[in-house]
């Protein structure tokens, strides 16, 4: 069987700038080098998307459609089918049989499955070499154009910036919110859906600590291969 | 582990569930290809094919149902107590394995028996039975709710001590959970007071037993007081009307 040629992207991402000064970051392998489990990600994404559903579709049943209960035509003698009131689902203008009613579509997923999903998502980003670590994330003024220029020069489009602070710094928030294809969030609020949606992810040093604290295990469960290191950009 | 060379990045577009984890829902009445079309698994005509509630469970079409054929019998004794039995050979085996240990300061109670797995459920209390008494070799100090005569004999022959203590449900829970802030209640029923006052049962209210134990570490002060108070019946007499001559 002939080998299939892998598809190539039409417009490649800009190559990263030459890194003159960089530092190495040692990441916890139980968090960032977890075996990839697509089925766990599938479960987590379904759980997340279920929770987003509004569930407000509503229809009127035959009891809720406005109308009287008078029998439309006599039981016998008309030669046609027998009918009760005019709101029956058989008739035009009648109620809906078994139609949607407002309900809660959210599902439950064990907490530990969601935690494993986070580990798998972060590990997949490391595996694809789409995870970066920065020392701190802040911007001095709230000007979008300067930040946009800096991000383009770093080649960090299509990136989600995750900061480990409790809130995204105001100046950074203001400067970044209008830049297309760039997003920012805190490590507490980030979810697996966002991690998978964004092609590239940049973490704060604080965010790395947060993930390692909340997701790290005291022992490696399956793989004992040496830890993979991520290159941090200044 | 998927290598990046063979697949594009893991994104929302290429996730799938684990093979065999999802099962298709059975949807009846949706065409012949589903094998559940047409009559939707209900057969043809008859009461069971109609919509609405079916027959009451247990109804046999009018024939006297099996639940009504036979007469009711007896009553359920609300005061009945079920003792969790534990034989001497089991206790000895647990001690040999190191799962149970006892000393005069820390006698074996329901808590130790439950947590070591010697007994799986305490029910209304523990009763020590004498099966396998020949295998008992160590001195044990145990405070069960009840003990059989052969068990008492075997334990005391080896130099141990049994004291049967009264545990009401709350006291049993406190014993298991290790709560010592509450005082365990004294028996109130005449049967219980009589039973725990007898030396042959090694009941904790028996004056002979308390004298014999003296100042052993696991004897509580309260037992002596209760034994006095609850033992007054021994000296009491009914008021007998003197016959008038």
Coordinates of C-alpha atoms in Angstrom, one line a residue:
Chain A
X1 CA 0.0 0.0 0.0
X2 CA 1.4 3.4 -1.0
X3 CA 2.0 5.8 1.8
X4 CA -0.3 8.8 1.7
X5 CA 1.3 12.2 1.6
X6 CA 0.4 14.3 4.7
X7 CA -1.6 17.4 3.9
X8 CA 0.2 20.6 4.1
X9 CA -1.3 23.8 5.4
X10 CA -1.7 26.5 2.7
X11 CA -0.7 29.4 4.9
X12 CA 1.8 28.3 7.6
X13 CA 2.2 30.2 10.8
X14 CA 5.1 32.6 10.9
X15 CA 8.3 30.9 12.1
X16 CA 9.2 31.8 15.7
X17 CA 11.8 34.5 15.9
X18 CA 15.3 33.4 16.7
X19 CA 15.6 33.1 20.4
X20 CA 18.8 34.7 21.6
X21 CA 18.1 34.5 25.3
X22 CA 15.8 31.9 26.6
X23 CA 15.4 29.8 29.8
X24 CA 14.3 26.3 30.3
X25 CA 11.3 25.5 32.4
X26 CA 11.0 22.1 34.0
X27 CA 7.3 21.0 33.9
X28 CA 5.6 18.4 36.0
X29 CA 5.3 15.3 33.8
X30 CA 2.2 14.1 35.6
X31 CA 0.5 17.3 34.3
X32 CA 2.2 18.1 31.1
X33 CA 3.3 14.7 29.9
X34 CA 0.1 12.7 30.5
X35 CA -0.8 10.0 28.0
X36 CA -3.2 11.3 25.4
X37 CA -6.8 10.2 25.9
X38 CA -9.0 11.5 23.2
X39 CA -12.0 9.7 24.7
X40 CA -11.6 11.6 27.9
X41 CA -11.4 14.9 26.0
X42 CA -14.6 13.9 24.2
X43 CA -16.4 13.3 27.5
X44 CA -15.2 16.6 28.9
X45 CA -16.1 18.6 25.8
X46 CA -19.6 17.0 25.7
X47 CA -20.1 17.8 29.4
X48 CA -19.1 21.4 28.8
X49 CA -21.3 21.9 25.7
X50 CA -24.2 20.3 27.5
X51 CA -23.8 22.9 30.2
X52 CA -24.0 25.7 27.7
X53 CA -27.5 24.6 26.4
X54 CA -30.2 27.1 27.2
X55 CA -32.9 24.4 27.1
X56 CA -35.7 26.9 26.6
X57 CA -37.5 25.3 23.7
X58 CA -41.2 25.1 24.6
X59 CA -44.4 24.0 22.9
X60 CA -48.0 23.9 23.9
X61 CA -49.6 20.6 24.5
X62 CA -53.3 20.0 23.8
X63 CA -54.0 21.0 27.3
X64 CA -52.3 24.3 27.0
X65 CA -53.6 25.4 23.6
X66 CA -56.4 27.9 24.0
X67 CA -59.8 26.5 23.2
X68 CA -62.8 24.9 24.7
X69 CA -63.4 21.2 25.3
X70 CA -66.5 21.0 23.1
X71 CA -66.8 18.0 20.9
X72 CA -66.4 19.2 17.4
X73 CA -68.8 16.8 15.7
X74 CA -71.1 14.0 16.9
X75 CA -69.6 10.6 17.5
X76 CA -71.7 8.9 14.9
X77 CA -73.5 9.9 11.8
X78 CA -71.2 12.3 10.0
X79 CA -69.3 9.6 8.1
X80 CA -66.0 11.1 9.1
X81 CA -63.5 10.2 11.8
X82 CA -64.4 10.7 15.4
X83 CA -63.0 13.8 17.0
X84 CA -63.1 15.3 20.5
X85 CA -61.9 18.9 21.1
X86 CA -60.2 21.1 18.5
X87 CA -56.8 21.1 20.3
X88 CA -55.9 17.5 19.5
X89 CA -52.5 17.0 17.9
X90 CA -54.1 15.3 15.0
X91 CA -55.8 18.6 13.9
X92 CA -54.4 21.7 12.4
X93 CA -54.0 24.3 15.1
X94 CA -53.9 21.7 17.8
X95 CA -51.3 21.1 20.4
X96 CA -48.0 19.3 19.9
X97 CA -47.7 15.7 21.0
X98 CA -44.5 15.1 23.0
X99 CA -43.0 18.4 21.9
X100 CA -40.0 20.0 23.7
X101 CA -40.4 21.5 27.1
X102 CA -37.9 23.7 28.9
X103 CA -35.4 21.3 30.6
X104 CA -31.9 21.1 31.9
X105 CA -29.5 19.5 29.6
X106 CA -26.5 19.6 31.9
X107 CA -24.8 16.4 32.7
X108 CA -22.6 15.3 35.5
X109 CA -19.1 14.1 35.0
X110 CA -16.8 12.9 37.8
X111 CA -14.5 15.6 39.0
X112 CA -11.5 13.4 38.5
X113 CA -12.4 12.8 34.8
X114 CA -12.4 16.6 34.3
X115 CA -9.1 16.9 36.0
X116 CA -7.6 14.2 33.8
X117 CA -9.1 16.0 30.8
X118 CA -7.2 19.2 31.8
X119 CA -4.0 17.2 32.1
X120 CA -4.5 15.6 28.7
X121 CA -5.3 18.9 27.1
X122 CA -2.2 20.6 28.5
X123 CA -0.1 17.5 27.5
X124 CA -1.5 17.6 24.0
X125 CA -0.4 21.2 23.7
X126 CA 3.1 20.3 24.9
X127 CA 3.2 17.4 22.5
X128 CA 2.3 19.6 19.5
X129 CA 4.9 22.1 20.7
X130 CA 2.1 24.7 21.0
X131 CA 2.6 25.5 24.7
X132 CA 4.8 28.3 25.8
X133 CA 5.7 29.8 29.2
X134 CA 6.2 33.4 30.0
X135 CA 7.6 34.9 33.2
X136 CA 4.8 37.4 33.7
X137 CA 1.9 38.8 31.6
X138 CA 1.2 42.4 31.9
X139 CA 1.1 45.5 29.7
X140 CA 2.0 49.0 30.9
X141 CA -0.5 51.0 28.9
X142 CA -3.9 50.1 27.6
X143 CA -3.0 50.7 24.0
X144 CA -4.0 48.0 21.6
X145 CA -1.8 48.9 18.7
X146 CA 1.5 48.5 20.6
X147 CA 0.5 45.2 22.1
X148 CA -0.8 44.0 18.7
X149 CA 2.6 44.9 17.2
X150 CA 4.5 43.1 19.9
X151 CA 2.3 39.9 19.6
X152 CA 2.8 39.9 15.8
X153 CA 6.5 40.3 16.2
X154 CA 6.7 37.4 18.6
X155 CA 4.6 35.4 16.2
X156 CA 1.9 34.7 18.8
X157 CA -1.3 34.9 16.8
X158 CA -4.0 32.3 17.3
X159 CA -2.9 32.2 20.9
X160 CA -4.6 32.0 24.3
X161 CA -2.8 33.7 27.1
X162 CA -3.4 32.2 30.5
X163 CA -2.3 34.2 33.5
X164 CA -2.0 32.8 36.9
X165 CA -3.3 35.9 38.7
X166 CA -6.7 36.0 40.2
X167 CA -7.9 38.5 37.6
X168 CA -6.5 39.5 34.2
X169 CA -4.6 42.9 34.7
X170 CA -6.8 45.8 33.6
X171 CA -4.3 47.3 31.2
X172 CA -3.6 44.0 29.5
X173 CA -7.4 43.3 29.3
X174 CA -8.0 46.6 27.6
X175 CA -5.2 46.3 25.2
X176 CA -5.8 42.7 24.2
X177 CA -9.6 42.5 23.9
X178 CA -9.8 44.0 20.5
X179 CA -7.0 42.1 18.9
X180 CA -8.4 39.3 16.6
X181 CA -7.3 35.8 17.0
X182 CA -5.9 36.4 20.5
X183 CA -7.5 35.7 23.8
X184 CA -6.7 36.0 27.5
X185 CA -8.1 34.3 30.5
X186 CA -7.1 33.3 34.1
X187 CA -5.9 29.8 35.0
X188 CA -8.9 29.4 37.4
X189 CA -11.4 30.1 34.6
X190 CA -9.9 28.3 31.7
X191 CA -11.7 25.2 30.6
X192 CA -10.8 22.3 28.4
X193 CA -12.9 23.6 25.5
X194 CA -10.8 26.7 25.3
X195 CA -7.6 24.8 25.6
X196 CA -8.6 22.7 22.6
X197 CA -10.1 25.5 20.6
X198 CA -7.1 27.7 20.6
X199 CA -4.2 26.4 18.5
X200 CA -1.5 27.8 20.8
X201 CA -1.4 28.5 24.5
X202 CA 1.0 30.7 26.5
X203 CA 1.1 30.2 30.2
X204 CA 2.3 32.5 33.0
X205 CA 4.9 31.1 35.4
X206 CA 2.2 31.5 38.0
X207 CA -0.2 29.7 35.9
X208 CA 2.2 26.8 35.5
X209 CA 2.5 26.6 39.3
X210 CA -1.3 26.7 39.6
X211 CA -1.8 23.8 37.2
X212 CA 1.0 21.8 38.8
X213 CA -0.5 22.4 42.3
X214 CA -4.1 21.6 41.4
X215 CA -3.5 18.8 38.9
X216 CA -0.2 17.3 39.9
X217 CA 0.0 13.8 41.3
X218 CA 2.5 12.8 43.9
X219 CA 3.6 9.8 41.7
X220 CA 3.7 9.2 38.0
X221 CA 1.0 6.6 37.2
X222 CA 2.0 5.2 33.8
X223 CA 4.8 6.8 31.9
X224 CA 8.2 7.2 33.5
X225 CA 9.9 8.9 30.5
X226 CA 12.0 11.9 31.2
X227 CA 10.2 15.2 31.5
X228 CA 9.8 17.3 28.4
X229 CA 10.9 20.9 28.7
X230 CA 9.1 23.9 27.3
X231 CA 11.1 26.9 26.1
X232 CA 10.1 30.2 27.7
X233 CA 10.2 33.4 25.8
X234 CA 11.2 36.6 27.5
Chain B
X1 CA 0.3 8.2 22.1
X2 CA -0.5 9.9 18.8
X3 CA 2.6 11.4 17.1
X4 CA 2.3 14.9 15.7
X5 CA 3.7 13.8 12.3
X6 CA 0.8 11.5 11.4
X7 CA -2.1 13.5 12.7
X8 CA -3.0 17.2 12.8
X9 CA -3.3 18.8 16.2
X10 CA -5.8 17.5 18.7
X11 CA -8.7 20.0 18.4
X12 CA -12.4 20.1 18.8
X13 CA -12.7 18.6 15.2
X14 CA -11.1 15.3 15.8
X15 CA -12.4 13.9 19.1
X16 CA -14.3 10.7 19.3
X17 CA -15.7 8.6 22.1
X18 CA -14.1 5.3 23.3
X19 CA -15.0 2.4 21.1
X20 CA -18.0 0.5 22.7
X21 CA -18.8 3.3 25.2
X22 CA -21.9 4.6 23.5
X23 CA -24.9 2.5 22.7
X24 CA -27.7 3.6 20.2
X25 CA -31.0 4.4 21.8
X26 CA -33.9 2.0 21.1
X27 CA -36.4 4.1 19.1
X28 CA -39.6 2.2 18.5
X29 CA -42.1 2.8 15.7
X30 CA -39.7 4.4 13.3
X31 CA -39.8 2.1 10.2
X32 CA -39.1 -1.5 9.3
X33 CA -35.3 -1.1 9.1
X34 CA -35.0 -0.5 12.8
X35 CA -36.6 -3.9 13.6
X36 CA -38.9 -2.0 16.0
X37 CA -41.3 -0.4 13.5
X38 CA -45.0 -1.0 12.9
X39 CA -46.5 -2.3 16.2
X40 CA -43.4 -1.0 18.0
X41 CA -42.8 -4.3 19.9
X42 CA -46.3 -4.5 21.3
X43 CA -47.8 -7.3 19.1
X44 CA -51.3 -7.1 17.8
X45 CA -54.3 -5.8 19.7
X46 CA -55.0 -6.7 23.3
X47 CA -54.8 -4.7 26.5
X48 CA -51.0 -4.5 26.5
X49 CA -50.9 -2.9 23.1
X50 CA -53.0 0.1 24.2
X51 CA -51.6 3.4 25.6
X52 CA -52.0 4.3 29.2
X53 CA -51.2 2.3 32.4
X54 CA -51.1 -1.4 32.1
X55 CA -52.4 -3.8 34.8
X56 CA -51.4 -3.4 38.4
X57 CA -48.3 -5.4 39.2
X58 CA -49.3 -8.7 41.0
X59 CA -52.8 -8.8 39.3
X60 CA -53.5 -12.2 37.9
X61 CA -56.5 -11.5 35.8
X62 CA -59.0 -12.0 38.6
X63 CA -57.6 -15.2 39.9
X64 CA -56.6 -14.9 43.6
X65 CA -53.0 -13.6 43.4
X66 CA -50.2 -15.5 45.1
X67 CA -49.8 -12.7 47.6
X68 CA -53.4 -13.2 48.8
X69 CA -53.6 -17.0 48.6
X70 CA -51.9 -17.7 51.9
X71 CA -52.9 -16.4 55.3
X72 CA -50.9 -13.8 57.2
X73 CA -49.0 -15.3 60.1
X74 CA -47.5 -14.0 63.2
X75 CA -46.0 -10.6 64.1
X76 CA -42.7 -8.8 64.0
X77 CA -41.1 -8.3 67.4
X78 CA -40.0 -4.7 67.5
X79 CA -37.8 -5.3 70.5
X80 CA -36.0 -8.2 69.0
X81 CA -32.2 -7.9 69.0
X82 CA -29.9 -9.5 66.4
X83 CA -26.4 -10.2 67.7
X84 CA -23.4 -10.3 65.4
X85 CA -21.7 -13.6 66.3
X86 CA -18.0 -13.9 66.4
X87 CA -16.3 -17.2 67.3
X88 CA -13.2 -17.6 69.4
X89 CA -11.2 -19.3 66.7
X90 CA -11.8 -16.2 64.5
X91 CA -10.6 -13.9 67.2
X92 CA -7.5 -16.0 67.7
X93 CA -6.8 -16.1 64.0
X94 CA -7.0 -12.3 63.8
X95 CA -4.7 -11.9 66.7
X96 CA -2.2 -14.3 65.1
X97 CA -2.3 -12.3 61.9
X98 CA -1.8 -9.1 63.8
X99 CA -5.1 -7.6 62.8
X100 CA -6.4 -7.5 66.4
X101 CA -4.6 -6.8 69.6
X102 CA -5.8 -6.4 73.1
X103 CA -4.6 -5.6 76.6
X104 CA -6.2 -5.0 79.9
X105 CA -6.0 -1.2 79.2
X106 CA -7.6 -1.5 75.8
X107 CA -10.1 -4.4 75.6
X108 CA -11.6 -5.6 72.4
X109 CA -14.8 -3.8 71.7
X110 CA -17.2 -3.6 68.8
X111 CA -15.1 -0.9 67.2
X112 CA -11.9 -3.0 67.0
X113 CA -13.8 -6.0 65.7
X114 CA -15.5 -4.0 63.0
X115 CA -12.5 -2.0 61.8
X116 CA -10.3 -5.1 61.7
X117 CA -12.8 -6.9 59.6
X118 CA -13.4 -9.7 62.1
X119 CA -17.1 -8.7 62.0
X120 CA -18.7 -7.1 58.9
X121 CA -21.8 -5.6 60.6
X122 CA -22.5 -4.9 64.2
X123 CA -26.3 -5.2 64.1
X124 CA -27.5 -4.7 67.7
X125 CA -24.3 -5.8 69.4
X126 CA -21.6 -8.4 69.4
X127 CA -22.0 -11.9 70.9
X128 CA -18.9 -14.0 71.5
X129 CA -19.5 -17.7 70.8
X130 CA -17.3 -20.6 71.7
X131 CA -16.7 -22.4 68.4
X132 CA -13.0 -23.4 68.1
X133 CA -12.3 -22.8 71.8
X134 CA -9.4 -25.3 71.5
X135 CA -7.6 -22.9 69.2
X136 CA -7.7 -20.0 71.6
X137 CA -4.3 -19.6 73.2
X138 CA -3.9 -15.9 74.0
X139 CA -5.3 -13.9 76.9
X140 CA -8.1 -11.7 75.6
X141 CA -10.0 -8.9 77.4
X142 CA -13.2 -8.3 75.6
X143 CA -16.4 -6.3 76.3
X144 CA -19.2 -7.7 74.1
X145 CA -22.9 -7.3 74.4
X146 CA -23.3 -11.0 75.1
X147 CA -21.2 -14.1 75.4
X148 CA -22.0 -17.8 75.4
X149 CA -21.2 -19.9 78.5
X150 CA -18.6 -22.0 76.6
X151 CA -16.9 -18.9 75.4
X152 CA -16.7 -17.4 78.9
X153 CA -15.3 -20.7 80.2
X154 CA -12.7 -20.9 77.4
X155 CA -11.5 -17.3 77.8
X156 CA -11.2 -17.4 81.6
X157 CA -9.3 -20.7 81.4
X158 CA -6.7 -19.0 79.3
X159 CA -6.5 -16.2 81.8
X160 CA -8.5 -13.6 79.9
X161 CA -11.6 -11.7 81.0
X162 CA -15.0 -11.2 79.5
X163 CA -17.4 -8.5 80.7
X164 CA -20.8 -8.3 79.0
X165 CA -21.7 -4.6 78.7
X166 CA -25.1 -3.2 77.9
X167 CA -25.1 -1.1 74.6
X168 CA -28.2 0.6 73.4
X169 CA -28.2 1.7 69.8
X170 CA -26.7 5.1 70.6
X171 CA -24.0 3.7 72.9
X172 CA -23.1 1.2 70.2
X173 CA -22.7 4.0 67.6
X174 CA -20.6 6.0 70.0
X175 CA -18.4 2.9 70.7
X176 CA -17.8 2.4 67.0
X177 CA -17.1 6.0 66.3
X178 CA -14.9 6.4 69.4
X179 CA -17.0 9.1 71.0
X180 CA -16.3 9.4 74.7
X181 CA -18.1 12.6 75.5
X182 CA -21.5 11.0 76.1
X183 CA -22.3 8.7 79.0
X184 CA -23.6 5.4 77.9
X185 CA -27.1 4.7 79.2
X186 CA -27.9 2.1 81.8
X187 CA -30.3 -0.7 80.9
X188 CA -34.0 0.3 81.6
X189 CA -35.8 -2.9 80.8
X190 CA -36.3 -5.5 83.5
X191 CA -35.0 -8.3 81.2
X192 CA -31.8 -6.5 80.5
X193 CA -31.2 -5.5 84.2
X194 CA -31.8 -9.1 85.3
X195 CA -29.5 -10.5 82.6
X196 CA -26.6 -8.1 83.2
X197 CA -26.8 -8.6 86.9
X198 CA -26.0 -12.3 86.7
X199 CA -22.5 -13.5 87.3
X200 CA -23.0 -16.6 85.0
X201 CA -23.4 -14.1 82.1
X202 CA -20.5 -12.0 83.4
X203 CA -22.8 -9.1 83.2
X204 CA -21.3 -5.7 84.2
X205 CA -23.9 -5.1 86.9
X206 CA -23.2 -8.4 88.7
X207 CA -21.7 -7.6 92.2
X208 CA -19.7 -10.9 92.2
X209 CA -18.0 -10.0 89.0
X210 CA -17.2 -6.5 90.1
X211 CA -15.7 -7.8 93.3
X212 CA -13.6 -10.3 91.3
X213 CA -12.4 -7.7 88.9
X214 CA -11.5 -5.3 91.6
X215 CA -9.4 -2.5 90.1
X216 CA -8.8 -3.9 86.6
X217 CA -8.0 -1.1 84.1
X218 CA -11.1 -1.6 81.9
X219 CA -13.6 -1.5 84.8
X220 CA -15.5 1.8 84.8
X221 CA -16.5 3.6 88.1
X222 CA -20.0 3.9 86.9
X223 CA -20.5 0.2 86.9
X224 CA -20.2 0.0 90.6
X225 CA -22.7 2.8 91.1
X226 CA -25.2 1.2 88.6
X227 CA -24.8 -2.2 90.2
X228 CA -25.7 -0.7 93.5
X229 CA -28.7 1.2 92.2
X230 CA -30.0 -1.4 89.9
X231 CA -29.4 -4.2 92.3
X232 CA -31.8 -2.9 95.0
X233 CA -34.4 -5.4 93.9
X234 CA -32.5 -8.1 95.6
X235 CA -33.3 -6.7 99.1
X236 CA -36.7 -5.4 98.4
X237 CA -39.9 -7.2 99.4
X238 CA -43.5 -6.7 98.5
X239 CA -45.7 -5.1 101.1
X240 CA -47.6 -8.0 102.4
X241 CA -50.8 -7.2 104.3
X242 CA -50.7 -8.6 107.7
X243 CA -53.5 -11.1 108.3
X244 CA -55.9 -9.7 110.9
X245 CA -56.5 -12.3 113.5

